[in-house]
Amino acid sequence: MAQSVQQALSGLCELNLAGLRDLADLSFNRLSSCAPSLERLSLAYCHLTFELGRARGSISPQDSSPSQFSFCNLLRLVQEWAGRLRALDLSGTGLPPEALQALGQVAGLQLQELSLHSCRDLSTEAVATLCFQQPGLTSLDLSGCSELTDGALLAVSRGLRRLSLGKLQRLTDAGCTALGGLQELQSLDMAECCLVRGRELAQALGCMHGAPSQLASLSLAHCSSLKSRPELEHQASGTKDACPEPQGPSLLMLRALQELDLTACSKLTDASLAKVLQFPQLRQLSLSLLPELTDNGLVAVARGCPSLEHLALSHCSRLSDKGWAQAASSWPRLQHLNLSSCSQLIEQTLDAIGQACRQLRVLDVATCPGINMAAVRRFQAQLPQVSCVQSRFVGGADLTLTL
């Protein structure tokens, strides 16, 4: 049977064992031995045990445990796979700093992708050492590693294309200056970095040492300190161009941006959004939970971002049908729209959206008290291609319509 399995898995390049809490050395070794071409391995949230003294010494297959999954055993296999292993996910395994250091020191290992999400015991020094040991990293996930400080960001590899720093609540504006050196960065997640205010971030992302920014995806969701500053806004005087060229460091220089998440950035106002959100190629935008967003801001965003396909505006309680009457015509490509808990919307809002957004596929108007079921049915008749309308508690009904 082992020979049959090995033959069947001979070309296997990616193995995902995430969440297997009962995985043991013996079963893992048997499975991995049948995949001689393995390049990508996920062990996220597996129950790893760490005996760092043994990890420093010689490790043999005879030490494999039938009842637990040990880091020593994993390290031995990583040493065997060093020449071909390119991606490793150890998120949620409780990886300690000493184990990360031992991993980075494996001779011949040249990782391209590494995920350490929610490894809360990792230190800034350990991450800095790892980045020095693995300079070829193009994707790094450090989100939820709550002990990390600015030093970790200052040490990240220059060639990174994807970087996740969500929930790093000790990260400050000073650390954001390092982003200016990541000229190949395409995706950046800084959600819930509550100390980041935006000035240094905008300067770093807007400069990129003079090279055109490649950043396509940016998440600043729940960055509660993010606020409108001159560096975040266009300050050109005397121009009325809808898409002016930015002067000086600004987020407006992110011309390749396609996805932007500003959920719950509660200090942003209509004025700041109107000046910052001028991305003609932007396809996905979230402005949910913005208490200061009004109809004026909605219309300005519609003019600045006409190519949107996904838009989330849930819990924006100051939006009304008047704003949508002006904004809807700017979004002919819109396919997914979330308006849940927008308390001022009424049935005329759906009429305006139905007339202008002919490509719409998914609509969420749950808990919108001003929209009744008759308006929902009329909307569905107007746009029969809409596959899902979330309308729970609309007009007092508890109903989800899925066609």
XYZ file of C-alpha atoms in Angstrom:
403
model
C 0.000 0.000 0.000
C 2.848 2.381 0.793
C 4.218 1.884 -2.702
C 0.800 2.554 -4.255
C 0.361 5.733 -2.209
C 3.859 6.938 -3.075
C 3.198 6.372 -6.749
C -0.101 8.261 -6.530
C 1.499 11.189 -4.676
C 4.775 11.277 -6.593
C 3.916 14.609 -8.205
C 2.350 16.216 -5.118
C 3.784 19.703 -4.571
C 1.496 21.076 -1.827
C 0.330 19.397 1.385
C -2.155 21.079 3.725
C -2.528 19.451 7.155
C -3.799 22.576 8.925
C -5.873 22.005 12.038
C -5.025 18.320 12.551
C -4.595 18.532 16.301
C -3.966 14.784 16.702
C -1.201 14.585 14.092
C 1.793 12.561 15.360
C 5.358 12.100 14.158
C 4.817 8.594 12.784
C 1.732 9.403 10.722
C 3.275 12.640 9.440
C 6.498 10.879 8.452
C 4.658 8.136 6.610
C 2.577 10.620 4.672
C 5.435 12.984 3.862
C 7.656 10.109 2.701
C 5.130 9.468 -0.068
C 5.531 13.008 -1.441
C 9.103 13.326 -2.760
C 8.257 16.481 -4.728
C 6.767 18.463 -1.834
C 7.406 22.215 -2.053
C 4.642 23.732 0.094
C 3.588 22.551 3.548
C 0.922 23.887 5.924
C 0.855 22.758 9.555
C -1.164 25.734 10.801
C -2.782 25.143 14.203
C -1.343 21.637 14.526
C -0.294 20.719 18.060
C 3.505 20.915 17.967
C 5.649 20.077 20.997
C 8.974 21.787 21.498
C 12.036 20.214 23.109
C 14.691 22.630 22.039
C 17.553 20.734 23.648
C 16.934 17.785 21.357
C 16.546 20.075 18.360
C 20.137 21.223 18.749
C 21.474 17.676 18.766
C 21.340 14.915 16.197
C 17.832 13.759 15.305
C 16.999 10.380 13.859
C 13.777 8.812 12.526
C 13.874 6.388 15.460
C 13.045 9.294 17.759
C 9.657 9.747 16.074
C 6.751 9.640 18.501
C 3.545 7.662 17.842
C 1.525 9.987 20.053
C 2.779 13.540 19.586
C 4.006 15.839 16.843
C 7.402 17.269 17.758
C 9.287 20.207 16.343
C 12.453 18.103 16.458
C 10.932 15.662 13.998
C 9.696 18.462 11.759
C 13.121 20.095 11.806
C 14.758 16.832 10.703
C 12.421 16.610 7.721
C 12.935 20.277 6.843
C 16.659 19.526 6.750
C 15.967 16.721 4.275
C 13.679 18.920 2.141
C 15.819 22.050 2.340
C 16.666 22.039 -1.338
C 13.048 22.033 -2.494
C 10.835 23.423 0.304
C 9.601 26.886 -0.680
C 6.539 27.611 1.488
C 5.882 26.791 5.152
C 2.887 27.677 7.321
C 3.357 27.303 11.089
C 0.577 29.684 12.127
C -0.939 29.113 15.555
C 1.602 26.470 16.581
C 3.047 28.475 19.478
C 6.462 28.559 17.835
C 9.019 29.952 20.339
C 11.926 32.246 19.307
C 14.533 29.475 19.688
C 12.632 27.194 17.316
C 12.339 29.932 14.687
C 16.072 30.522 14.943
C 16.788 26.789 14.491
C 14.509 26.732 11.456
C 16.219 29.690 9.823
C 19.639 28.088 10.288
C 18.837 24.946 8.273
C 21.562 24.619 5.672
C 20.343 25.094 2.112
C 16.833 26.207 3.101
C 15.596 29.000 0.842
C 12.022 29.788 1.816
C 9.940 32.065 -0.349
C 6.757 32.068 1.753
C 6.460 31.841 5.532
C 3.326 32.235 7.652
C 3.642 32.680 11.432
C 0.157 34.059 12.107
C -0.713 34.161 15.843
C 2.660 32.834 17.028
C 2.399 35.146 20.015
C 5.668 34.176 21.728
C 7.926 35.249 18.866
C 10.299 38.087 19.643
C 11.413 40.973 17.468
C 14.986 39.678 17.593
C 13.972 36.208 16.405
C 12.039 37.595 13.441
C 14.884 39.962 12.524
C 17.331 37.029 12.590
C 15.020 34.896 10.464
C 14.700 37.641 7.825
C 18.506 37.868 7.704
C 18.801 34.082 7.362
C 16.104 33.851 4.662
C 16.668 36.858 2.374
C 14.688 35.265 -0.452
C 11.312 35.605 1.287
C 8.622 37.092 -0.951
C 5.631 36.479 1.377
C 5.648 36.886 5.164
C 2.692 36.722 7.563
C 3.403 38.044 11.059
C -0.154 39.044 11.916
C -1.160 38.372 15.487
C 2.441 38.047 16.719
C 1.643 40.450 19.519
C 5.150 40.817 21.003
C 6.672 42.246 17.819
C 7.742 45.888 17.710
C 9.012 48.292 15.050
C 12.332 46.438 14.843
C 10.695 43.466 13.144
C 9.415 45.636 10.301
C 12.757 47.361 9.934
C 14.396 43.957 9.335
C 12.021 42.460 6.768
C 13.420 41.291 3.447
C 13.640 43.913 0.726
C 12.161 41.584 -1.893
C 8.835 41.000 -0.127
C 5.728 41.073 -2.284
C 3.152 40.156 0.382
C 3.399 41.332 3.999
C 0.790 40.795 6.741
C 1.171 42.760 9.978
C -2.392 42.676 11.287
C -2.964 43.022 15.024
C 0.584 44.184 15.774
C -0.555 46.570 18.473
C 2.998 47.633 19.361
C 3.801 48.745 15.829
C 4.101 52.535 15.525
C 4.570 55.128 12.795
C 8.345 54.836 13.200
C 8.260 51.245 11.953
C 6.221 52.245 8.911
C 9.198 54.130 7.487
C 10.753 50.770 6.529
C 7.985 50.188 3.991
C 9.595 52.716 1.689
C 12.325 50.203 0.904
C 9.949 47.452 -0.222
C 9.833 48.367 -3.887
C 8.294 45.026 -4.958
C 5.504 45.050 -2.366
C 2.127 44.158 -3.882
C -0.021 43.371 -0.820
C 0.096 44.952 2.651
C -2.175 44.101 5.585
C -1.932 46.398 8.621
C -5.421 45.814 10.021
C -5.850 46.567 13.722
C -2.478 48.296 14.088
C -4.016 50.722 16.531
C -0.971 53.003 16.988
C -0.485 53.752 13.287
C -1.741 57.259 12.560
C -0.900 57.421 8.867
C 1.677 60.158 8.322
C 4.807 58.009 8.020
C 2.836 55.263 6.303
C 1.706 57.617 3.533
C 5.203 59.011 3.159
C 6.749 55.545 2.873
C 4.173 54.119 0.468
C 4.062 57.311 -1.558
C 7.818 57.488 -2.068
C 9.122 53.937 -2.589
C 12.500 55.565 -3.357
C 11.159 57.086 -6.539
C 10.077 53.806 -8.130
C 6.448 53.389 -9.272
C 4.534 51.595 -6.535
C 3.380 48.050 -7.305
C 1.022 47.916 -4.303
C -2.308 46.420 -5.401
C -3.907 45.526 -2.040
C -3.886 47.581 1.180
C -5.803 46.864 4.379
C -5.940 49.446 7.173
C -9.142 48.096 8.711
C -9.751 48.977 12.352
C -6.718 51.270 12.511
C -8.493 53.453 15.029
C -5.752 56.117 15.147
C -5.658 56.623 11.377
C -6.633 60.180 10.628
C -6.636 62.725 7.868
C -3.318 64.574 7.597
C -1.779 66.637 4.811
C 0.420 63.684 3.850
C -2.676 61.542 3.348
C -4.391 64.107 1.183
C -3.812 65.890 -2.101
C -2.805 69.465 -1.429
C -2.571 70.859 -4.952
C -4.129 74.284 -5.034
C -6.251 75.709 -7.779
C -7.011 72.412 -9.548
C -10.390 70.829 -10.169
C -9.135 67.774 -12.003
C -10.993 64.670 -10.791
C -7.765 62.657 -10.842
C -4.971 65.169 -10.221
C -1.334 64.206 -9.996
C -0.249 64.077 -6.349
C 2.351 66.560 -5.158
C 4.741 65.080 -2.609
C 4.362 61.799 -0.719
C 0.742 60.663 -0.789
C -1.387 57.549 -0.979
C -2.574 58.967 -4.294
C 0.703 57.731 -5.789
C -0.502 54.144 -5.399
C -1.676 54.029 -8.998
C -1.723 50.200 -9.096
C -4.068 49.915 -6.106
C -7.022 47.584 -6.716
C -8.162 46.657 -3.185
C -8.489 49.002 -0.198
C -9.993 48.280 3.221
C -10.694 51.229 5.533
C -13.295 49.476 7.692
C -13.816 51.144 11.090
C -11.207 53.870 10.538
C -13.525 56.029 12.574
C -11.548 59.290 12.372
C -11.820 59.560 8.581
C -14.214 62.231 7.338
C -15.934 63.104 4.059
C -13.219 65.650 3.282
C -10.341 63.242 3.783
C -12.031 60.454 1.812
C -12.786 62.813 -1.075
C -9.131 63.807 -1.318
C -7.591 60.364 -0.802
C -9.976 58.059 -2.667
C -9.107 58.926 -6.245
C -8.136 55.557 -7.705
C -9.648 55.040 -11.185
C -8.519 51.371 -11.229
C -9.737 50.439 -7.726
C -11.956 47.340 -7.844
C -12.662 46.547 -4.169
C -13.355 49.017 -1.357
C -14.644 48.751 2.200
C -15.829 51.829 4.081
C -18.004 49.979 6.580
C -18.371 51.333 10.101
C -17.387 54.907 9.206
C -19.642 57.066 11.390
C -18.677 60.319 9.622
C -19.416 59.142 6.069
C -22.344 61.079 4.581
C -23.963 61.433 1.163
C -21.350 64.030 0.172
C -18.550 61.585 0.883
C -20.341 58.811 -0.991
C -20.703 60.951 -4.112
C -17.045 62.000 -3.940
C -15.912 58.369 -3.635
C -18.114 57.417 -6.598
C -16.448 60.043 -8.753
C -12.944 59.108 -7.631
C -13.331 55.321 -7.871
C -15.576 54.585 -10.883
C -14.292 51.028 -11.514
C -15.509 49.435 -8.270
C -16.805 45.864 -8.433
C -17.031 45.141 -4.667
C -18.221 47.816 -2.224
C -18.954 47.458 1.502
C -20.777 50.276 3.332
C -22.417 48.398 6.194
C -23.324 50.355 9.345
C -22.855 53.727 7.622
C -25.918 55.217 9.272
C -25.727 58.671 7.680
C -26.110 57.513 4.076
C -29.490 58.142 2.436
C -31.260 57.659 -0.881
C -30.222 61.186 -1.928
C -26.573 60.155 -1.974
C -27.288 56.982 -3.909
C -29.379 58.871 -6.448
C -26.175 60.709 -7.443
C -23.573 57.982 -6.802
C -25.136 54.888 -8.367
C -24.597 55.982 -11.977
C -20.816 56.088 -11.374
C -20.638 52.353 -10.629
C -21.837 50.412 -13.707
C -19.347 47.589 -12.932
C -20.552 46.980 -9.375
C -21.141 43.271 -8.653
C -21.144 42.940 -4.829
C -22.726 45.583 -2.595
C -23.107 45.475 1.204
C -25.500 48.046 2.690
C -26.499 46.135 5.812
C -27.575 48.208 8.818
C -27.682 51.467 6.844
C -30.657 52.787 8.761
C -31.622 55.745 6.508
C -31.923 53.853 3.226
C -35.396 53.487 1.747
C -37.000 51.658 -1.177
C -36.023 54.425 -3.614
C -32.407 53.509 -2.877
C -32.932 50.079 -4.410
C -34.629 51.642 -7.427
C -31.604 53.866 -8.088
C -29.169 50.968 -7.667
C -31.237 48.677 -9.874
C -31.366 51.203 -12.707
C -27.637 52.048 -12.684
C -25.793 48.932 -11.468
C -26.829 46.398 -14.089
C -23.912 44.015 -13.343
C -24.888 43.501 -9.691
C -24.821 39.880 -8.489
C -24.929 40.065 -4.680
C -26.744 42.607 -2.483
C -26.917 42.793 1.312
C -29.595 45.047 2.804
C -30.071 43.106 6.047
C -31.417 45.110 9.006
C -32.264 48.146 6.863
C -35.567 49.209 8.483
C -36.510 51.643 5.712
C -36.515 48.963 2.995
C -39.520 46.628 2.808
C -39.961 43.218 1.192
C -41.985 44.690 -1.673
C -38.978 46.809 -2.656
C -36.703 43.752 -2.458
C -39.003 41.739 -4.751
C -39.223 44.640 -7.196
C -35.440 44.888 -7.225
C -35.106 41.171 -7.961
C -37.552 41.456 -10.834
C -35.577 44.397 -12.196
C -32.248 42.504 -12.003
C -32.990 38.777 -12.431
C -29.268 37.967 -12.675
C -28.783 38.839 -8.980
C -27.982 35.473 -7.363
C -28.227 36.454 -3.698
C -30.113 39.126 -1.766
C -29.502 39.174 1.972
C -32.601 40.779 3.472
C -32.861 39.493 7.029
C -35.086 41.686 9.206
C -36.007 43.921 6.242
C -39.408 45.515 6.853
C -39.770 43.471 10.044
C -39.309 40.116 8.255
C -36.703 37.511 9.204
C -35.886 36.194 5.770
C -32.876 35.487 3.588
C -33.704 35.222 -0.121
C -31.318 33.160 -2.196
C -32.246 32.503 -5.805
